[in-house]
PDB file of C-alpha atoms in Angstrom:
ATOM      1  CA  MET E   1      23.742  -4.069  25.825  1.00 59.00           C
ATOM      2  CA  ALA E   2      20.314  -4.604  27.364  1.00 78.00           C
ATOM      3  CA  ARG E   3      18.161  -1.688  28.412  1.00 87.00           C
ATOM      4  CA  GLN E   4      19.410  -0.226  31.683  1.00 87.00           C
ATOM      5  CA  VAL E   5      17.690   1.298  34.699  1.00 88.00           C
ATOM      6  CA  GLN E   6      19.106   3.303  37.557  1.00 90.00           C
ATOM      7  CA  VAL E   7      18.736   2.047  41.136  1.00 89.00           C
ATOM      8  CA  ASN E   8      19.797   3.310  44.540  1.00 92.00           C
ATOM      9  CA  LEU E   9      21.580   0.974  46.936  1.00 92.00           C
ATOM     10  CA  ASP E  10      22.576   1.312  50.543  1.00 93.00           C
ATOM     11  CA  GLN E  11      26.336   1.735  50.838  1.00 94.00           C
ATOM     12  CA  ALA E  12      26.692  -1.573  52.692  1.00 94.00           C
ATOM     13  CA  VAL E  13      24.844  -3.438  49.912  1.00 92.00           C
ATOM     14  CA  TYR E  14      26.964  -1.747  47.245  1.00 93.00           C
ATOM     15  CA  ASP E  15      30.171  -2.591  49.124  1.00 94.00           C
ATOM     16  CA  ARG E  16      29.112  -6.243  49.435  1.00 92.00           C
ATOM     17  CA  LEU E  17      28.336  -6.431  45.714  1.00 91.00           C
ATOM     18  CA  LEU E  18      31.808  -5.063  45.010  1.00 92.00           C
ATOM     19  CA  GLU E  19      33.315  -7.765  47.239  1.00 91.00           C
ATOM     20  CA  LEU E  20      31.447 -10.435  45.266  1.00 89.00           C
ATOM     21  CA  GLN E  21      32.707  -9.006  41.976  1.00 90.00           C
ATOM     22  CA  VAL E  22      35.402 -11.609  41.298  1.00 87.00           C
ATOM     23  CA  ALA E  23      36.292 -13.418  38.081  1.00 86.00           C
ATOM     24  CA  PRO E  24      34.425 -14.382  36.009  1.00 86.00           C
ATOM     25  CA  TYR E  25      31.857 -11.895  37.386  1.00 85.00           C
ATOM     26  CA  SER E  26      33.469  -8.665  36.278  1.00 86.00           C
ATOM     27  CA  ASP E  27      30.693  -6.210  37.098  1.00 90.00           C
ATOM     28  CA  ILE E  28      27.930  -5.714  39.635  1.00 91.00           C
ATOM     29  CA  ASN E  29      25.257  -6.604  37.075  1.00 90.00           C
ATOM     30  CA  ALA E  30      26.850 -10.034  36.621  1.00 89.00           C
ATOM     31  CA  VAL E  31      26.985 -10.500  40.403  1.00 89.00           C
ATOM     32  CA  ILE E  32      23.306  -9.620  40.810  1.00 88.00           C
ATOM     33  CA  ASP E  33      22.386 -11.876  37.890  1.00 86.00           C
ATOM     34  CA  ARG E  34      24.242 -14.782  39.509  1.00 85.00           C
ATOM     35  CA  LEU E  35      22.580 -14.122  42.869  1.00 84.00           C
ATOM     36  CA  LEU E  36      19.148 -14.175  41.248  1.00 82.00           C
ATOM     37  CA  PHE E  37      19.650 -16.927  38.676  1.00 81.00           C
ATOM     38  CA  HIS E  38      21.841 -19.990  39.208  1.00 75.00           C
ATOM     39  CA  SER E  39      22.554 -21.718  35.882  1.00 73.00           C
ATOM     40  CA  GLY E  40      19.368 -20.267  34.451  1.00 76.00           C
ATOM     41  CA  HIS E  41      17.268 -21.228  37.479  1.00 80.00           C
ATOM     42  CA  LYS E  42      15.882 -18.996  40.213  1.00 79.00           C
ATOM     43  CA  SER E  43      17.839 -19.084  43.463  1.00 78.00           C
ATOM     44  CA  ARG E  44      16.158 -20.451  46.596  1.00 79.00           C
ATOM     45  CA  GLU E  45      16.015 -16.916  47.953  1.00 78.00           C
ATOM     46  CA  VAL E  46      14.200 -15.613  44.871  1.00 77.00           C
ATOM     47  CA  GLN E  47      11.744 -18.510  45.042  1.00 77.00           C
ATOM     48  CA  GLN E  48      11.079 -17.737  48.715  1.00 78.00           C
ATOM     49  CA  LEU E  49      10.546 -14.027  48.022  1.00 76.00           C
ATOM     50  CA  GLU E  50       8.080 -14.888  45.262  1.00 75.00           C
ATOM     51  CA  ALA E  51       6.247 -17.295  47.574  1.00 74.00           C
ATOM     52  CA  ASP E  52       6.033 -14.596  50.258  1.00 74.00           C
ATOM     53  CA  GLU E  53       4.782 -11.994  47.772  1.00 72.00           C
ATOM     54  CA  GLN E  54       1.392 -10.594  48.676  1.00 73.00           C
ATOM     55  CA  HIS E  55      -1.298 -11.461  46.151  1.00 78.00           C
ATOM     56  CA  PHE E  56      -4.411  -9.370  45.570  1.00 79.00           C
ATOM     57  CA  SER E  57      -7.790 -10.355  44.183  1.00 84.00           C
ATOM     58  CA  THR E  58      -8.993  -8.728  40.967  1.00 88.00           C
ATOM     59  CA  ASP E  59     -11.250  -6.406  42.972  1.00 89.00           C
ATOM     60  CA  GLU E  60      -8.340  -5.445  45.240  1.00 84.00           C
ATOM     61  CA  GLU E  61      -6.128  -4.775  42.208  1.00 83.00           C
ATOM     62  CA  LEU E  62      -8.790  -2.544  40.652  1.00 88.00           C
ATOM     63  CA  LYS E  63      -9.140  -0.613  43.923  1.00 88.00           C
ATOM     64  CA  ARG E  64      -5.346  -0.232  44.144  1.00 80.00           C
ATOM     65  CA  ASP E  65      -5.353   1.120  40.583  1.00 84.00           C
ATOM     66  CA  ARG E  66      -8.107   3.629  41.440  1.00 87.00           C
ATOM     67  CA  ASP E  67      -6.138   4.633  44.549  1.00 84.00           C
ATOM     68  CA  GLY E  68      -3.123   5.453  42.366  1.00 82.00           C
ATOM     69  CA  VAL E  69      -0.820   2.672  43.547  1.00 75.00           C
ATOM     70  CA  TYR E  70       0.405   2.016  40.003  1.00 74.00           C
ATOM     71  CA  VAL E  71       0.579   5.611  38.734  1.00 71.00           C
ATOM     72  CA  SER E  72       4.363   6.024  38.958  1.00 65.00           C
ATOM     73  CA  SER E  73       5.081   2.504  37.700  1.00 56.00           C
ATOM     74  CA  GLY E  74       3.872   3.209  34.187  1.00 56.00           C
ATOM     75  CA  ILE E  75       1.373   0.328  34.272  1.00 57.00           C
ATOM     76  CA  SER E  76      -1.708   2.234  35.347  1.00 48.00           C
ATOM     77  CA  SER E  77      -4.735   1.989  33.073  1.00 54.00           C
TER      78      SER E  77
END
């Protein structure tokens, strides 16, 4: 089994994931995987989220690092 992480979901989101958990998608992880990746390709929604993602210049990233933005993520320098 792949490495796992714990997440918190709103009850309504969790309930909807349970509703989508139908054969052959026997667990919530499989449902989420299918929502994110269709036949190995990113879904339109994922592509849109990535396109909407805010991008920072190198200088902005360095300032964000100094400001502690990445401290809890484990990627801080």
